[in-house]
Amino acid sequence: MLQHSVESVWSLNQQDLLSLLDLNVFMPKNHKIRFYAPSFTSYKSGFFGSLSQVFPTVSVTGSSCALNCKQCGGKVLATMQSAITPDDLFEVCSKFKQTGAVGCLISGGCMFDGAVPLKPFIPTFARVKGELGLTVFVHTGIIDLETAVLLKQSAVDAALIDVIGSQETINKVYGLNVTVYDYVKSLTALQSAGLNFVPHVVVGLNEGKLDGEFAALQMISKTNPSAVVILAFMPLRGTEMAHIKPPQPHDIARVIASARIMFPKTPLVLGCMRPKGKQRADIDVLALKSGVDAIAFPSQQAINFAKMQNWHVSFSPYCCAKIFTDFNNTTANYYPEVHV
């Protein structure tokens, strides 16, 4: 893998890239692959099914988002449990705990500055951690150092942030009044606060084409993330981008392979948001060839491919961001994996 520079891999045409991936240069021997299937999406394979309420999602803004961006339009928020006050949040998390949850992902719609309004809820995060003992992952959006420090003090397990490397994508898709540099400052704030943080890069946000993904990886590489998650734009019914074709599987693989070179020792994940149908199987197998350590909601073809490589394969009901603790075998609030 180290024989290939990230610039050379990024510039390969489709055929040459696929030929390189077929050489298995990104796939280590005796690999351990982790598959994740949290309960916020129904999932069933020949080896594992998602477990109800083990790792649900919560929105602190309900279905409301100031941006109403072209890609989501609030559709994703509508699938989450609503908790718009700190008391609501603690009550919801208490119910999660009573019904067998081991953790939750706390998210919400963005304000016009790209930040999720987390500050009023941060004392509640500390209560959820201290009194309920749940694993807590938080989507931050744009974040400043003060908020990052408060999150660290609340003992949240990790901060998740989407990183955009294209000003055109920021303006056209999200309608945000921020710059690429605001994402750089956010990453710096998360690291300076001493938080575990997991940057996410979404492939094809700008109408399905590559635009800023390489720059986003470069921005992330200036910091020390706990893990890196690669996602891919998928059109959602009822949104302004519902008619847009998703990125090609080989372009998603291009981003993953480049990330693998740039982050050789950092857990690398293909996350939950990516196209469905036949494309998903192609994407998943190419992701494995590109060197990911984990996949969320894997296709049966990906599971079969991993088994054919004689890799150690396991399933977990946590959010895939937990890869950084699983990868290092520090598993607080651990829910037993299923080994296949």
Tab-separated table of C-alpha atoms in Angstrom:
chain	number	residue	atom	x	y	z
A	1	MET	CA	0.000	0.000	0.000
A	2	LEU	CA	2.798	2.437	0.869
A	3	GLN	CA	4.156	2.029	-2.674
A	4	HIS	CA	1.223	4.067	-3.938
A	5	SER	CA	0.966	7.771	-3.242
A	6	VAL	CA	-2.438	9.164	-2.447
A	7	GLU	CA	-2.147	11.561	-5.396
A	8	SER	CA	-1.469	8.718	-7.839
A	9	VAL	CA	-4.397	6.651	-6.574
A	10	TRP	CA	-6.739	9.637	-6.665
A	11	SER	CA	-5.841	10.387	-10.288
A	12	LEU	CA	-6.358	6.842	-11.631
A	13	ASN	CA	-9.077	6.317	-14.197
A	14	GLN	CA	-11.877	3.896	-13.376
A	15	GLN	CA	-10.358	0.837	-15.053
A	16	ASP	CA	-6.903	1.328	-13.545
A	17	LEU	CA	-8.355	1.951	-10.095
A	18	LEU	CA	-10.442	-1.228	-10.193
A	19	SER	CA	-7.450	-3.198	-11.464
A	20	LEU	CA	-5.353	-1.897	-8.580
A	21	LEU	CA	-8.034	-2.843	-6.044
A	22	ASP	CA	-8.174	-6.353	-7.518
A	23	LEU	CA	-4.498	-6.762	-6.606
A	24	ASN	CA	-5.527	-6.672	-2.915
A	25	VAL	CA	-2.801	-4.151	-2.080
A	26	PHE	CA	-5.079	-2.413	0.429
A	27	MET	CA	-6.308	-5.582	2.161
A	28	PRO	CA	-4.113	-6.826	5.023
A	29	LYS	CA	-3.736	-10.521	5.678
A	30	ASN	CA	-5.471	-12.008	8.738
A	31	HIS	CA	-7.796	-9.012	8.683
A	32	LYS	CA	-10.509	-8.426	11.281
A	33	ILE	CA	-13.612	-6.888	9.777
A	34	ARG	CA	-16.363	-5.479	11.956
A	35	PHE	CA	-19.921	-5.057	10.770
A	36	TYR	CA	-22.328	-2.742	12.603
A	37	ALA	CA	-26.128	-2.789	12.615
A	38	PRO	CA	-27.520	-0.275	15.148
A	39	SER	CA	-31.218	-0.296	15.842
A	40	PHE	CA	-32.050	3.001	14.142
A	41	THR	CA	-32.467	1.091	10.862
A	42	SER	CA	-34.069	-2.310	10.389
A	43	TYR	CA	-31.479	-4.810	9.183
A	44	LYS	CA	-31.306	-8.532	8.669
A	45	SER	CA	-28.695	-10.736	7.014
A	46	GLY	CA	-27.976	-14.439	7.074
A	47	PHE	CA	-25.840	-13.865	10.168
A	48	PHE	CA	-27.331	-10.969	12.128
A	49	GLY	CA	-30.438	-8.879	12.633
A	50	SER	CA	-30.658	-5.421	14.197
A	51	LEU	CA	-31.798	-5.490	17.805
A	52	SER	CA	-34.684	-3.205	18.737
A	53	GLN	CA	-33.735	-0.113	20.765
A	54	VAL	CA	-30.136	-1.172	21.475
A	55	PHE	CA	-28.659	1.977	19.909
A	56	PRO	CA	-31.366	4.475	18.858
A	57	THR	CA	-31.050	8.057	17.595
A	58	VAL	CA	-32.379	11.271	19.119
A	59	SER	CA	-32.909	14.736	17.654
A	60	VAL	CA	-32.701	17.696	20.030
A	61	THR	CA	-34.527	19.835	17.452
A	62	GLY	CA	-37.252	17.357	16.574
A	63	SER	CA	-37.789	17.427	12.814
A	64	SER	CA	-36.802	21.093	12.632
A	65	CYS	CA	-33.677	22.321	10.829
A	66	ALA	CA	-32.988	25.933	9.914
A	67	LEU	CA	-31.171	24.908	6.750
A	68	ASN	CA	-33.762	22.580	5.185
A	69	CYS	CA	-30.915	21.610	2.862
A	70	LYS	CA	-31.382	20.142	-0.600
A	71	GLN	CA	-29.893	16.797	0.351
A	72	CYS	CA	-31.963	16.002	3.480
A	73	GLY	CA	-34.792	18.500	3.868
A	74	GLY	CA	-35.352	17.289	7.435
A	75	LYS	CA	-36.281	13.777	6.265
A	76	VAL	CA	-33.530	12.116	8.307
A	77	LEU	CA	-34.486	14.006	11.476
A	78	ALA	CA	-38.054	12.774	11.143
A	79	THR	CA	-36.823	9.196	11.684
A	80	MET	CA	-35.306	10.056	15.081
A	81	GLN	CA	-36.831	10.194	18.558
A	82	SER	CA	-37.621	13.828	19.355
A	83	ALA	CA	-36.316	15.435	22.578
A	84	ILE	CA	-36.432	19.218	22.308
A	85	THR	CA	-35.776	20.089	25.960
A	86	PRO	CA	-33.124	18.809	28.381
A	87	ASP	CA	-35.836	17.179	30.507
A	88	ASP	CA	-37.251	15.493	27.412
A	89	LEU	CA	-33.802	14.182	26.563
A	90	PHE	CA	-33.219	12.629	29.967
A	91	GLU	CA	-36.693	11.070	29.958
A	92	VAL	CA	-36.154	9.609	26.475
A	93	CYS	CA	-32.737	8.232	27.416
A	94	SER	CA	-34.153	6.765	30.636
A	95	LYS	CA	-36.746	4.909	28.579
A	96	PHE	CA	-34.010	3.714	26.251
A	97	LYS	CA	-32.134	2.326	29.228
A	98	GLN	CA	-35.240	0.569	30.578
A	99	THR	CA	-35.836	-1.128	27.237
A	100	GLY	CA	-32.292	-2.464	26.932
A	101	ALA	CA	-30.381	0.275	25.114
A	102	VAL	CA	-26.619	0.447	25.594
A	103	GLY	CA	-26.240	3.882	24.057
A	104	CYS	CA	-27.626	6.433	21.642
A	105	LEU	CA	-26.653	8.852	18.920
A	106	ILE	CA	-27.748	12.405	19.707
A	107	SER	CA	-28.170	14.669	16.704
A	108	GLY	CA	-30.378	17.489	15.541
A	109	GLY	CA	-30.983	20.037	12.842
A	110	CYS	CA	-28.471	22.792	12.224
A	111	MET	CA	-28.805	26.490	12.889
A	112	PHE	CA	-27.905	28.978	10.158
A	113	ASP	CA	-24.272	28.942	11.308
A	114	GLY	CA	-24.063	25.178	10.734
A	115	ALA	CA	-23.990	24.270	14.436
A	116	VAL	CA	-26.342	21.838	16.140
A	117	PRO	CA	-27.777	23.661	19.228
A	118	LEU	CA	-26.183	21.386	21.823
A	119	LYS	CA	-25.250	23.758	24.659
A	120	PRO	CA	-28.550	23.617	26.601
A	121	PHE	CA	-28.341	19.810	26.555
A	122	ILE	CA	-24.733	19.346	27.652
A	123	PRO	CA	-25.531	19.058	31.399
A	124	THR	CA	-28.042	16.354	30.424
A	125	PHE	CA	-25.359	14.494	28.484
A	126	ALA	CA	-23.407	14.327	31.757
A	127	ARG	CA	-26.483	12.948	33.542
A	128	VAL	CA	-27.081	10.345	30.841
A	129	LYS	CA	-23.467	9.251	31.187
A	130	GLY	CA	-23.283	9.368	34.988
A	131	GLU	CA	-26.750	8.169	35.999
A	132	LEU	CA	-27.696	5.882	33.120
A	133	GLY	CA	-24.284	4.686	31.979
A	134	LEU	CA	-25.163	4.875	28.286
A	135	THR	CA	-22.648	5.291	25.485
A	136	VAL	CA	-23.300	8.739	23.998
A	137	PHE	CA	-22.217	9.855	20.531
A	138	VAL	CA	-23.063	13.423	19.521
A	139	HIS	CA	-23.345	15.019	16.074
A	140	THR	CA	-21.938	18.517	16.445
A	141	GLY	CA	-22.010	20.331	13.129
A	142	ILE	CA	-19.773	23.410	13.184
A	143	ILE	CA	-18.406	23.754	16.718
A	144	ASP	CA	-16.268	26.199	18.693
A	145	LEU	CA	-13.674	25.430	21.353
A	146	GLU	CA	-15.905	26.450	24.269
A	147	THR	CA	-18.634	23.999	23.279
A	148	ALA	CA	-16.085	21.277	22.565
A	149	VAL	CA	-14.585	21.688	26.046
A	150	LEU	CA	-18.037	21.485	27.622
A	151	LEU	CA	-18.717	18.285	25.678
A	152	LYS	CA	-15.445	16.850	26.949
A	153	GLN	CA	-16.398	17.737	30.523
A	154	SER	CA	-19.778	16.024	30.073
A	155	ALA	CA	-17.905	12.768	29.292
A	156	VAL	CA	-19.603	12.084	25.959
A	157	ASP	CA	-17.899	9.161	24.266
A	158	ALA	CA	-17.314	10.783	20.878
A	159	ALA	CA	-18.199	13.767	18.727
A	160	LEU	CA	-19.193	13.099	15.117
A	161	ILE	CA	-18.783	15.804	12.476
A	162	ASP	CA	-19.401	15.927	8.733
A	163	VAL	CA	-16.460	17.643	7.027
A	164	ILE	CA	-16.984	19.431	3.706
A	165	GLY	CA	-14.010	20.447	1.600
A	166	SER	CA	-15.819	22.332	-1.176
A	167	GLN	CA	-17.125	25.880	-0.833
A	168	GLU	CA	-19.480	25.255	-3.744
A	169	THR	CA	-21.033	22.276	-1.952
A	170	ILE	CA	-21.389	24.272	1.277
A	171	ASN	CA	-23.206	27.083	-0.515
A	172	LYS	CA	-25.224	25.137	-3.090
A	173	VAL	CA	-26.336	22.064	-1.144
A	174	TYR	CA	-26.523	23.328	2.435
A	175	GLY	CA	-27.024	27.048	1.917
A	176	LEU	CA	-24.656	27.656	4.818
A	177	ASN	CA	-23.016	30.998	5.531
A	178	VAL	CA	-19.734	29.349	6.531
A	179	THR	CA	-16.465	28.560	4.806
A	180	VAL	CA	-14.297	25.478	4.425
A	181	TYR	CA	-12.053	27.041	7.053
A	182	ASP	CA	-14.886	26.795	9.614
A	183	TYR	CA	-14.615	23.016	9.303
A	184	VAL	CA	-10.862	23.256	9.841
A	185	LYS	CA	-11.478	25.310	12.990
A	186	SER	CA	-14.094	22.806	14.181
A	187	LEU	CA	-11.692	19.888	13.810
A	188	THR	CA	-9.025	21.851	15.673
A	189	ALA	CA	-11.492	22.673	18.458
A	190	LEU	CA	-12.484	19.026	18.901
A	191	GLN	CA	-8.858	17.949	19.077
A	192	SER	CA	-7.838	20.783	21.388
A	193	ALA	CA	-10.635	19.840	23.784
A	194	GLY	CA	-9.277	16.302	24.026
A	195	LEU	CA	-12.471	14.734	22.709
A	196	ASN	CA	-12.662	11.512	20.802
A	197	PHE	CA	-13.879	12.732	17.431
A	198	VAL	CA	-14.919	10.888	14.284
A	199	PRO	CA	-15.005	12.975	11.097
A	200	HIS	CA	-17.383	11.880	8.346
A	201	VAL	CA	-16.834	12.599	4.645
A	202	VAL	CA	-19.849	12.317	2.328
A	203	VAL	CA	-18.939	11.336	-1.235
A	204	GLY	CA	-20.910	12.964	-4.045
A	205	LEU	CA	-22.810	15.631	-2.118
A	206	ASN	CA	-22.476	18.007	-5.054
A	207	GLU	CA	-24.957	16.362	-7.439
A	208	GLY	CA	-23.278	12.964	-7.197
A	209	LYS	CA	-19.874	14.116	-8.431
A	210	LEU	CA	-16.569	14.338	-6.614
A	211	ASP	CA	-16.047	17.857	-5.290
A	212	GLY	CA	-14.029	18.555	-2.164
A	213	GLU	CA	-13.745	15.030	-0.763
A	214	PHE	CA	-9.970	14.960	-1.239
A	215	ALA	CA	-9.677	18.390	0.374
A	216	ALA	CA	-11.807	17.190	3.300
A	217	LEU	CA	-9.465	14.231	3.853
A	218	GLN	CA	-6.491	16.591	3.749
A	219	MET	CA	-8.127	18.818	6.368
A	220	ILE	CA	-8.790	15.843	8.619
A	221	SER	CA	-5.214	14.597	8.170
A	222	LYS	CA	-3.920	17.706	9.962
A	223	THR	CA	-5.535	16.360	13.134
A	224	ASN	CA	-5.588	13.022	14.930
A	225	PRO	CA	-9.122	11.605	14.574
A	226	SER	CA	-10.280	8.583	16.538
A	227	ALA	CA	-11.690	7.089	13.338
A	228	VAL	CA	-12.744	8.230	9.866
A	229	VAL	CA	-16.129	7.384	8.342
A	230	ILE	CA	-16.841	7.552	4.617
A	231	LEU	CA	-20.471	8.014	3.541
A	232	ALA	CA	-22.036	8.473	0.123
A	233	PHE	CA	-24.864	10.678	-1.049
A	234	MET	CA	-28.101	8.806	-1.563
A	235	PRO	CA	-31.171	10.556	-2.999
A	236	LEU	CA	-34.077	10.782	-0.567
A	237	ARG	CA	-37.670	10.848	-1.771
A	238	GLY	CA	-39.311	14.221	-1.212
A	239	THR	CA	-36.080	16.241	-1.195
A	240	GLU	CA	-34.782	18.694	-3.785
A	241	MET	CA	-32.027	16.216	-4.708
A	242	ALA	CA	-34.300	13.180	-5.043
A	243	HIS	CA	-33.654	13.104	-8.800
A	244	ILE	CA	-29.857	13.280	-8.533
A	245	LYS	CA	-27.914	10.126	-9.345
A	246	PRO	CA	-25.658	8.940	-6.494
A	247	PRO	CA	-21.883	8.729	-6.943
A	248	GLN	CA	-20.448	5.747	-8.780
A	249	PRO	CA	-19.136	2.839	-6.663
A	250	HIS	CA	-15.633	3.310	-8.063
A	251	ASP	CA	-15.570	6.953	-6.975
A	252	ILE	CA	-16.614	5.964	-3.460
A	253	ALA	CA	-13.798	3.397	-3.531
A	254	ARG	CA	-11.420	6.115	-4.745
A	255	VAL	CA	-12.166	8.175	-1.639
A	256	ILE	CA	-11.852	5.155	0.661
A	257	ALA	CA	-8.556	3.985	-0.836
A	258	SER	CA	-7.164	7.507	-0.593
A	259	ALA	CA	-8.277	7.714	3.032
A	260	ARG	CA	-6.609	4.355	3.728
A	261	ILE	CA	-3.283	5.715	2.465
A	262	MET	CA	-3.664	8.964	4.389
A	263	PHE	CA	-4.752	7.237	7.624
A	264	PRO	CA	-2.846	3.923	7.675
A	265	LYS	CA	-3.307	3.335	11.408
A	266	THR	CA	-6.696	4.979	11.956
A	267	PRO	CA	-9.891	2.878	11.934
A	268	LEU	CA	-11.664	3.452	8.624
A	269	VAL	CA	-15.371	2.787	8.157
A	270	LEU	CA	-17.937	2.707	5.371
A	271	GLY	CA	-20.885	4.284	7.170
A	272	CYS	CA	-24.628	3.793	7.029
A	273	MET	CA	-25.572	6.447	4.464
A	274	ARG	CA	-24.919	5.131	0.957
A	275	PRO	CA	-27.005	4.024	-2.055
A	276	LYS	CA	-29.172	0.940	-1.764
A	277	GLY	CA	-30.040	-1.792	-4.248
A	278	LYS	CA	-27.493	-3.497	-6.502
A	279	GLN	CA	-25.113	-0.577	-6.143
A	280	ARG	CA	-24.790	-1.227	-2.423
A	281	ALA	CA	-23.285	-4.680	-2.983
A	282	ASP	CA	-20.748	-3.227	-5.439
A	283	ILE	CA	-19.915	-0.366	-3.078
A	284	ASP	CA	-19.462	-2.677	-0.089
A	285	VAL	CA	-17.156	-5.148	-1.821
A	286	LEU	CA	-15.055	-2.336	-3.284
A	287	ALA	CA	-14.866	-0.780	0.176
A	288	LEU	CA	-13.446	-4.015	1.573
A	289	LYS	CA	-10.923	-4.131	-1.275
A	290	SER	CA	-10.047	-0.510	-0.465
A	291	GLY	CA	-9.108	-1.385	3.102
A	292	VAL	CA	-11.986	-0.465	5.410
A	293	ASP	CA	-11.990	-1.926	8.909
A	294	ALA	CA	-15.776	-1.840	9.251
A	295	ILE	CA	-19.051	-1.439	7.376
A	296	ALA	CA	-22.425	-0.372	8.746
A	297	PHE	CA	-25.391	-2.464	7.567
A	298	PRO	CA	-23.318	-4.596	5.178
A	299	SER	CA	-24.785	-6.280	2.128
A	300	GLN	CA	-24.812	-10.066	2.052
A	301	GLN	CA	-22.237	-9.881	-0.741
A	302	ALA	CA	-19.840	-7.993	1.554
A	303	ILE	CA	-20.271	-10.598	4.291
A	304	ASN	CA	-19.667	-13.408	1.801
A	305	PHE	CA	-16.577	-11.656	0.438
A	306	ALA	CA	-15.099	-11.219	3.920
A	307	LYS	CA	-15.741	-14.865	4.734
A	308	MET	CA	-14.089	-15.936	1.478
A	309	GLN	CA	-10.959	-14.045	2.556
A	310	ASN	CA	-10.967	-16.043	5.808
A	311	TRP	CA	-11.146	-12.830	7.781
A	312	HIS	CA	-12.316	-12.717	11.364
A	313	VAL	CA	-15.870	-11.368	11.010
A	314	SER	CA	-18.076	-9.971	13.788
A	315	PHE	CA	-21.336	-8.030	14.124
A	316	SER	CA	-22.163	-5.335	16.673
A	317	PRO	CA	-25.446	-3.474	17.364
A	318	TYR	CA	-23.608	-0.209	18.138
A	319	CYS	CA	-23.205	2.814	15.868
A	320	CYS	CA	-20.184	2.269	13.627
A	321	ALA	CA	-18.375	5.203	15.268
A	322	LYS	CA	-17.609	2.792	18.098
A	323	ILE	CA	-14.964	1.242	15.854
A	324	PHE	CA	-12.276	3.284	17.595
A	325	THR	CA	-12.873	1.548	20.931
A	326	ASP	CA	-13.474	-1.852	19.361
A	327	PHE	CA	-10.330	-1.412	17.283
A	328	ASN	CA	-8.274	-0.750	20.403
A	329	ASN	CA	-10.101	-3.314	22.564
A	330	THR	CA	-11.219	-0.754	25.115
A	331	THR	CA	-14.899	-1.588	25.255
A	332	ALA	CA	-16.734	0.289	27.974
A	333	ASN	CA	-20.458	-0.508	28.001
A	334	TYR	CA	-19.673	-3.373	25.682
A	335	TYR	CA	-22.495	-5.318	24.102
A	336	PRO	CA	-21.397	-8.790	23.040
A	337	GLU	CA	-20.482	-9.088	19.383
A	338	VAL	CA	-21.780	-11.910	17.224
A	339	HIS	CA	-18.906	-13.764	15.573
A	340	VAL	CA	-19.646	-15.471	12.259
